[in-house]
Short mmCIF file of C-alpha atoms in Angstrom, two decimals:
data_model
loop_
_atom_site.label_atom_id
_atom_site.label_comp_id
_atom_site.label_asym_id
_atom_site.label_seq_id
_atom_site.Cartn_x
_atom_site.Cartn_y
_atom_site.Cartn_z
CA UNK A 79 99.97 119.87 96.79
CA UNK A 80 96.92 120.19 95.24
CA UNK A 81 95.05 117.23 94.44
CA UNK A 82 92.54 117.93 91.57
CA UNK A 83 89.87 115.65 91.99
CA UNK A 84 87.49 115.94 88.59
CA UNK A 85 83.63 114.54 90.50
CA UNK A 86 81.40 112.05 88.24
CA UNK A 87 78.88 113.84 86.23
CA UNK A 88 78.06 110.98 83.47
CA UNK A 89 74.24 110.16 83.07
CA UNK A 90 72.02 107.34 82.03
CA UNK A 91 74.94 105.18 82.30
CA UNK A 92 75.89 102.27 84.51
CA UNK A 93 79.13 101.40 85.63
CA UNK A 94 80.09 98.37 87.41
CA UNK A 95 83.29 97.00 88.84
CA UNK A 96 84.56 93.76 90.84
CA UNK A 97 87.66 92.68 91.99
CA UNK A 98 88.88 89.85 94.16
CA UNK A 99 92.36 88.68 95.04
CA UNK A 100 94.22 86.90 97.92
CA UNK A 101 98.13 86.47 98.98
CA UNK A 102 99.47 82.99 98.42
CA UNK A 103 102.18 82.95 101.34
CA UNK A 104 104.85 80.80 99.74
CA UNK A 105 106.03 79.67 103.27
CA UNK A 106 105.55 76.17 103.15
CA UNK A 107 107.01 74.13 106.50
CA UNK A 108 108.40 77.59 107.79
CA UNK A 109 104.97 79.08 108.76
CA UNK A 110 102.76 77.18 111.46
CA UNK A 111 99.08 78.11 112.33
CA UNK A 112 98.07 77.83 116.18
CA UNK A 113 101.35 75.36 116.46
CA UNK A 114 100.82 73.75 112.80
CA UNK A 115 102.56 73.21 110.07
CA UNK A 116 100.59 75.25 107.02
CA UNK A 117 100.52 73.53 103.73
CA UNK A 118 102.81 75.02 100.91
CA UNK A 119 101.71 78.11 99.29
CA UNK A 120 99.13 78.63 102.14
CA UNK A 121 96.72 81.82 100.85
CA UNK A 122 95.04 84.52 103.36
CA UNK A 123 94.32 88.52 102.99
CA UNK A 124 91.60 87.26 100.40
CA UNK A 125 90.19 90.84 99.23
CA UNK A 126 87.43 91.44 97.06
CA UNK A 127 85.65 94.80 96.05
CA UNK A 128 82.06 95.68 94.02
CA UNK A 129 80.95 99.68 93.01
CA UNK A 130 78.37 100.69 91.26
CA UNK A 131 78.20 104.43 89.52
CA UNK A 132 75.08 105.52 88.03
CA UNK A 133 73.63 108.90 86.82
CA UNK A 134 70.02 110.56 86.58
CA UNK A 135 69.79 113.21 83.97
CA UNK A 136 67.72 116.30 85.54
CA UNK A 137 65.87 119.60 84.28
CA UNK A 138 67.96 121.89 81.80
CA UNK A 139 71.15 119.80 82.16
CA UNK A 140 71.36 119.05 85.63
CA UNK A 141 72.22 115.59 86.72
CA UNK A 142 72.67 113.60 90.36
CA UNK A 143 75.82 110.97 89.67
CA UNK A 144 75.71 108.60 92.52
CA UNK A 145 78.50 105.99 93.74
CA UNK A 146 78.28 102.82 95.78
CA UNK A 147 81.12 101.04 97.17
CA UNK A 148 81.91 97.91 98.99
CA UNK A 149 85.56 96.43 100.01
CA UNK A 150 86.11 93.51 102.51
CA UNK A 151 89.60 92.67 103.59
CA UNK A 152 90.46 89.06 105.60
CA UNK A 153 93.83 88.99 108.21
CA UNK A 154 96.61 87.85 107.12
CA UNK A 155 98.68 85.45 109.11
CA UNK A 156 102.57 85.53 109.32
CA UNK A 157 103.33 83.85 112.93
CA UNK A 158 107.49 83.66 113.71
CA UNK A 159 109.06 80.52 112.77
CA UNK A 160 109.44 79.42 115.95
CA UNK A 161 112.80 77.59 116.05
CA UNK A 162 113.80 81.26 115.46
CA UNK A 163 111.83 82.81 118.03
CA UNK A 164 110.70 80.66 120.55
CA UNK A 165 108.55 82.85 122.41
CA UNK A 166 106.51 83.35 119.74
CA UNK A 167 105.59 86.51 121.23
CA UNK A 168 103.11 87.30 118.57
CA UNK A 169 101.10 84.04 117.81
CA UNK A 170 98.59 85.97 115.26
CA UNK A 171 100.74 87.92 113.46
CA UNK A 172 99.69 89.50 110.22
CA UNK A 173 97.48 92.66 108.75
CA UNK A 174 93.98 93.14 110.16
CA UNK A 175 91.20 92.55 108.47
CA UNK A 176 88.13 95.31 107.50
CA UNK A 177 85.23 95.97 105.87
CA UNK A 178 84.82 99.07 104.56
CA UNK A 179 81.39 100.99 102.89
CA UNK A 180 81.32 104.28 100.69
CA UNK A 181 78.50 106.08 99.16
CA UNK A 182 79.34 109.21 97.29
CA UNK A 183 77.08 111.84 94.92
CA UNK A 184 77.38 114.78 92.74
CA UNK A 185 74.77 117.12 91.52
CA UNK A 186 73.89 120.03 89.74
CA UNK A 187 70.49 121.91 89.23
CA UNK A 188 70.06 125.04 86.86
CA UNK A 189 68.21 128.01 88.69
CA UNK A 190 67.88 129.86 85.06
CA UNK A 191 70.39 131.59 83.04
CA UNK A 192 74.04 131.45 83.99
CA UNK A 193 73.06 129.99 87.73
CA UNK A 194 73.33 127.08 89.19
CA UNK A 195 72.78 125.11 92.39
CA UNK A 196 76.05 122.12 92.92
CA UNK A 197 76.27 120.05 95.83
CA UNK A 198 78.47 116.66 96.38
CA UNK A 199 79.68 114.44 99.27
CA UNK A 200 79.56 111.28 100.73
CA UNK A 201 79.84 108.88 103.75
CA UNK A 202 82.65 106.22 104.52
CA UNK A 203 83.03 103.65 106.95
CA UNK A 204 85.75 101.11 107.59
CA UNK A 205 85.49 98.49 110.76
CA UNK A 206 88.19 96.98 111.55
CA UNK A 207 90.13 94.02 113.51
CA UNK A 208 93.99 93.20 114.44
CA UNK A 209 95.30 91.06 116.52
CA UNK A 210 97.43 92.34 119.79
CA UNK A 211 100.37 90.78 121.50
CA UNK A 212 99.81 87.24 122.81
CA UNK A 213 99.30 86.53 126.25
CA UNK A 214 100.57 83.18 127.39
CA UNK A 215 98.91 81.03 129.71
CA UNK A 216 101.02 80.96 132.21
CA UNK A 217 101.42 84.97 131.93
CA UNK A 218 100.63 87.38 134.33
CA UNK A 219 98.71 89.09 132.29
CA UNK A 220 96.15 86.30 131.87
CA UNK A 221 93.44 84.39 134.21
CA UNK A 222 93.43 80.82 133.58
CA UNK A 223 89.87 81.13 134.94
CA UNK A 224 88.88 82.62 132.22
CA UNK A 225 91.14 82.04 129.34
CA UNK A 226 93.11 77.98 130.18
CA UNK A 227 95.38 78.30 127.23
CA UNK A 228 95.93 81.80 126.97
CA UNK A 229 94.56 84.27 124.83
CA UNK A 230 95.36 86.63 121.98
CA UNK A 231 93.21 90.26 122.25
CA UNK A 232 91.50 91.66 119.37
CA UNK A 233 91.90 95.41 118.45
CA UNK A 234 89.04 96.68 116.91
CA UNK A 235 88.40 100.02 114.85
CA UNK A 236 85.54 102.15 113.83
CA UNK A 237 86.33 105.19 111.43
CA UNK A 238 83.40 107.16 109.76
CA UNK A 239 84.13 110.72 106.80
CA UNK A 240 81.38 111.92 105.97
CA UNK A 241 81.26 115.37 104.45
CA UNK A 242 78.87 117.13 101.90
CA UNK A 243 79.46 120.75 100.30
CA UNK A 244 76.74 123.22 98.44
CA UNK A 245 76.79 126.23 96.75
CA UNK A 246 75.51 128.57 94.06
CA UNK A 247 77.66 129.53 91.00
CA UNK A 248 76.70 132.22 88.89
CA UNK A 249 78.44 135.61 86.93
CA UNK A 250 78.34 139.48 87.83
CA UNK A 251 79.64 141.75 85.20
CA UNK A 252 82.48 139.35 83.91
CA UNK A 253 83.11 138.10 87.23
CA UNK A 254 82.33 134.50 87.89
CA UNK A 255 81.14 134.20 91.16
CA UNK A 256 81.26 131.07 93.57
CA UNK A 257 79.74 130.86 97.06
CA UNK A 258 80.13 127.82 99.34
CA UNK A 259 79.42 126.01 102.71
CA UNK A 260 81.03 122.97 103.31
CA UNK A 261 81.13 120.81 106.71
CA UNK A 262 82.21 117.39 107.12
CA UNK A 263 83.63 115.45 110.07
CA UNK A 264 86.34 112.54 110.86
CA UNK A 265 85.51 110.16 113.99
CA UNK A 266 87.75 106.88 115.22
CA UNK A 267 86.26 104.91 117.70
CA UNK A 268 88.57 101.65 119.07
CA UNK A 269 87.67 98.60 121.35
CA UNK A 270 89.25 95.52 122.75
CA UNK A 271 87.47 91.80 122.50
CA UNK A 272 88.86 88.69 123.63
CA UNK A 273 90.85 90.30 126.62
CA UNK A 274 90.57 90.78 129.81
CA UNK A 275 91.55 92.98 132.73
CA UNK A 276 94.33 90.66 135.11
CA UNK A 277 93.98 93.02 138.46
CA UNK A 278 90.32 92.03 138.24
CA UNK A 279 91.04 88.82 138.26
CA UNK A 280 87.48 86.04 137.57
CA UNK A 281 85.68 88.60 137.59
CA UNK A 282 87.41 91.05 134.66
CA UNK A 283 84.76 91.63 131.49
CA UNK A 284 86.09 90.55 128.11
CA UNK A 285 85.82 93.51 126.00
CA UNK A 286 86.20 97.04 126.62
CA UNK A 287 85.57 100.50 124.88
CA UNK A 288 88.82 102.10 124.41
CA UNK A 289 87.47 105.71 123.56
CA UNK A 290 88.55 107.41 120.23
CA UNK A 291 88.67 111.04 119.13
CA UNK A 292 86.67 113.39 116.04
CA UNK A 293 87.33 116.05 114.08
CA UNK A 294 84.30 118.11 112.68
CA UNK A 295 84.67 121.15 110.66
CA UNK A 296 82.80 123.79 108.81
CA UNK A 297 83.88 126.31 106.15
CA UNK A 298 82.31 129.28 104.11
CA UNK A 299 83.64 130.60 101.28
CA UNK A 300 83.44 133.59 98.34
CA UNK A 301 85.00 133.44 95.31
CA UNK A 302 86.01 135.44 92.23
CA UNK A 303 87.26 135.23 89.43
CA UNK A 304 88.22 136.99 85.82
CA UNK A 305 90.29 136.94 82.75
CA UNK A 306 92.71 140.08 82.47
CA UNK A 307 94.00 140.67 79.47
#
């Protein structure tokens, strides 16, 4: 499919947005958290978001439009109903939490006549955290010298996206011309916290670098268009 993204180009105008929300679990006495009954209509997953946008006017109808955005979402907790699942294989069951930071810009500068320079791009980072399967105190995957009561490992993630696109637009002999260069990358990096390697016994670290992957990409383009009768 095709996504037609219209970039902001407003100037001398400040726009601000803020939202907040949470979940009402409605589980009542059937929801247990760390072995304790939770009161009816317990809330979780608090989420709030704020962003600002402003455009600066430049010479000859040029502009620089900038947006900043912050989003934070807390974890949700949906442990198994213990009478149905007495082993409760995952005590901290629910959605993970994350914090997200974004900054984007759109820019156009006149180079005289019908020729203009343009650029746009942005940076996005998301730091996430989610619980993995519970290790009971007596599990062979636990070391009681480190976690006497067992533990709930945390999987962490750091996701970054960044890109910039720039080019020159003009007209030649009735043709619209656009010369463009774009570069960008997407990177995932994982970690594990509040955990251990049972084979190392009491000498085990409690956090690990789990590795990740990255994809960079660069493109160059020359586009020409003309209306024909």
